[in-house]
C-alpha cells in the first residue's frame, strides 16, 4: 500500500501502489502546468468507510511513498482515463484500472 502525504498533515492517504504510480503521472502533469484540481477517492478496506476529496494546488507540498521499490509497467489507457477525469469539472476520481484485452 502506497502513501500520499499532502500539505503539512502527517495523516497518510493510503492508495494501492499501482494506482498511485499512475495517479502520480497525472498529478505531476497538472502541477507542471500550474493547474489546481480536486482528487477524490473511496477509503480503502481497513480505513473508516466513505470517501474523501482534497484540493491539489502547486504551492502545497506533496509526497508519494511506495512500498514496492520498482516502478510498475504503466497502463497508458488508465493514465488517459485519469487525465479525462482530472479535466472534468469534478476533478480526479481515482478510477479502477480497466484492462483492455484483444479479441484475437
Coordinates of N, CA and C in Angstrom, one line a residue, residues 17-89:
X17 N -0.2 0.7 -4.5 CA 1.0 1.2 -5.2 C 0.8 1.4 -6.6
X18 N 0.2 0.5 -7.3 CA 0.0 0.6 -8.8 C -0.9 1.8 -9.1
X19 N -2.0 2.0 -8.4 CA -2.9 3.1 -8.6 C -2.1 4.4 -8.4
X20 N -1.4 4.5 -7.3 CA -0.7 5.8 -7.0 C 0.4 6.1 -8.0
X21 N 1.0 5.1 -8.6 CA 2.0 5.3 -9.6 C 1.4 5.9 -10.9
X22 N 0.2 5.5 -11.2 CA -0.5 6.1 -12.3 C -1.0 7.5 -12.0
X23 N -1.5 7.6 -10.8 CA -2.0 8.9 -10.4 C -0.9 10.0 -10.3
X24 N 0.3 9.5 -9.9 CA 1.4 10.5 -9.8 C 1.7 11.1 -11.1
X25 N 1.6 10.4 -12.2 CA 1.8 10.9 -13.6 C 0.9 12.0 -13.9
X26 N -0.4 11.8 -13.6 CA -1.5 12.8 -13.9 C -1.3 14.0 -13.0
X27 N -1.0 13.8 -11.7 CA -0.9 14.9 -10.8 C 0.3 15.8 -11.2
X28 N 1.5 15.1 -11.5 CA 2.7 15.8 -11.9 C 2.4 16.6 -13.2
X29 N 1.7 16.1 -14.1 CA 1.4 16.8 -15.3 C 0.6 18.1 -15.1
X30 N -0.4 18.0 -14.2 CA -1.2 19.1 -13.9 C -0.5 20.2 -13.1
X31 N 0.3 19.7 -12.2 CA 1.1 20.7 -11.4 C 2.2 21.4 -12.2
X32 N 2.8 20.7 -13.1 CA 3.8 21.3 -14.0 C 3.1 22.5 -14.8
X33 N 1.9 22.3 -15.1 CA 1.1 23.4 -15.8 C 0.6 24.5 -14.9
X34 N 0.9 24.3 -13.6 CA 0.4 25.3 -12.5 C -1.1 25.2 -12.4
X35 N -1.7 24.0 -12.6 CA -3.2 23.9 -12.6 C -3.6 23.2 -11.3
X36 N -4.6 23.8 -10.6 CA -5.2 23.2 -9.4 C -6.4 22.3 -9.8
X37 N -6.7 21.4 -8.9 CA -7.8 20.5 -9.1 C -8.1 19.7 -7.9
X38 N -9.2 19.0 -7.9 CA -9.6 18.1 -6.7 C -9.2 16.7 -7.0
X39 N -8.9 15.9 -6.0 CA -8.7 14.5 -6.0 C -9.6 13.8 -5.1
X40 N -10.4 12.9 -5.5 CA -11.3 12.2 -4.7 C -11.1 10.7 -4.8
X41 N -11.3 10.0 -3.7 CA -11.1 8.5 -3.7 C -12.0 7.9 -2.6
X42 N -12.3 6.6 -2.8 CA -13.0 5.8 -1.8 C -12.0 5.4 -0.8
X43 N -12.4 5.3 0.5 CA -11.4 4.9 1.5 C -11.2 3.4 1.3
X44 N -9.9 2.9 1.4 CA -9.6 1.5 1.3 C -10.1 0.7 2.4
X45 N -10.2 -0.6 2.2 CA -10.6 -1.6 3.2 C -9.6 -1.4 4.4
X46 N -10.2 -1.4 5.6 CA -9.4 -1.3 6.8 C -9.4 0.1 7.3
X47 N -9.8 1.1 6.5 CA -9.9 2.5 6.9 C -11.4 2.7 7.2
X48 N -11.7 3.9 7.9 CA -13.1 4.2 8.1 C -13.8 4.3 6.7
X49 N -15.0 3.9 6.6 CA -15.8 3.9 5.4 C -16.0 5.3 4.8
X50 N -16.4 5.4 3.6 CA -16.7 6.7 3.0 C -15.7 7.1 1.9
X51 N -15.6 8.3 1.6 CA -14.7 8.9 0.6 C -14.2 10.2 1.0
X52 N -13.1 10.6 0.4 CA -12.5 11.9 0.7 C -12.2 12.7 -0.6
X53 N -12.1 14.0 -0.4 CA -11.6 14.8 -1.5 C -10.7 15.9 -1.0
X54 N -9.6 16.1 -1.7 CA -8.6 17.1 -1.3 C -8.4 18.1 -2.5
X55 N -8.0 19.3 -2.2 CA -7.7 20.3 -3.2 C -6.2 20.3 -3.5
X56 N -5.8 19.9 -4.7 CA -4.4 19.9 -5.1 C -4.0 21.2 -5.7
X57 N -3.0 21.8 -5.1 CA -2.5 23.1 -5.6 C -1.0 23.1 -5.7
X58 N -0.4 23.7 -6.7 CA 1.1 23.7 -6.9 C 1.9 24.2 -5.7
X59 N 1.3 25.0 -4.8 CA 2.1 25.5 -3.7 C 2.0 24.7 -2.5
X60 N 1.2 23.6 -2.5 CA 1.1 22.7 -1.3 C 2.0 21.5 -1.5
X61 N 2.9 21.3 -0.4 CA 3.8 20.1 -0.5 C 3.0 18.8 -0.7
X62 N 3.7 17.9 -1.5 CA 3.1 16.7 -1.8 C 4.2 15.6 -1.9
X63 N 4.0 14.5 -1.2 CA 5.0 13.4 -1.2 C 4.3 12.1 -1.5
X64 N 4.9 11.3 -2.4 CA 4.5 10.0 -2.7 C 5.4 9.0 -2.1
X65 N 5.0 8.0 -1.4 CA 5.8 6.9 -0.9 C 5.2 5.6 -1.3
X66 N 6.1 4.7 -1.9 CA 5.7 3.5 -2.4 C 6.3 2.3 -1.6
X67 N 5.5 1.3 -1.4 CA 6.1 0.1 -0.7 C 7.0 -0.7 -1.7
X68 N 6.6 -0.8 -2.9 CA 7.3 -1.5 -3.9 C 8.5 -0.6 -4.5
X69 N 9.7 -1.1 -4.4 CA 10.8 -0.2 -4.9 C 10.9 -0.1 -6.4
X70 N 10.2 -1.0 -7.1 CA 10.2 -0.9 -8.6 C 9.0 -0.2 -9.1
X71 N 9.3 0.6 -10.2 CA 8.2 1.3 -10.9 C 7.4 0.2 -11.6
X72 N 6.1 0.2 -11.5 CA 5.3 -0.8 -12.3 C 5.2 -0.4 -13.8
X73 N 5.0 -1.4 -14.6 CA 4.7 -1.0 -16.0 C 3.4 -0.2 -16.1
X74 N 3.5 0.9 -16.8 CA 2.3 1.8 -16.8 C 1.3 1.4 -17.9
X75 N 0.1 1.6 -17.5 CA -1.0 1.4 -18.5 C -1.4 2.7 -19.0
X76 N -1.1 3.0 -20.3 CA -1.4 4.3 -20.9 C -2.9 4.6 -21.0
X77 N -3.7 3.6 -21.1 CA -5.1 3.8 -21.2 C -5.6 4.3 -19.8
X78 N -5.1 3.7 -18.7 CA -5.5 4.1 -17.4 C -5.1 5.6 -17.2
X79 N -3.9 5.9 -17.6 CA -3.4 7.3 -17.5 C -4.4 8.3 -18.3
X80 N -4.7 7.9 -19.5 CA -5.7 8.7 -20.3 C -7.0 8.8 -19.6
X81 N -7.5 7.7 -19.0 CA -8.8 7.8 -18.3 C -8.7 8.7 -17.1
X82 N -7.6 8.7 -16.4 CA -7.4 9.6 -15.2 C -7.3 11.0 -15.7
X83 N -6.6 11.3 -16.8 CA -6.5 12.6 -17.4 C -7.8 13.2 -17.8
X84 N -8.7 12.3 -18.4 CA -10.0 12.8 -18.7 C -10.8 13.2 -17.4
X85 N -10.6 12.4 -16.4 CA -11.3 12.6 -15.1 C -10.8 14.0 -14.5
X86 N -9.5 14.2 -14.5 CA -9.0 15.4 -13.9 C -9.4 16.7 -14.7
X87 N -9.6 16.5 -16.0 CA -10.0 17.7 -16.8 C -11.5 17.9 -16.7
X88 N -12.3 17.1 -16.0 CA -13.7 17.3 -15.8 C -14.0 18.3 -14.7
X89 N -15.2 18.8 -14.6 CA -15.5 19.7 -13.5 C -15.4 19.1 -12.1

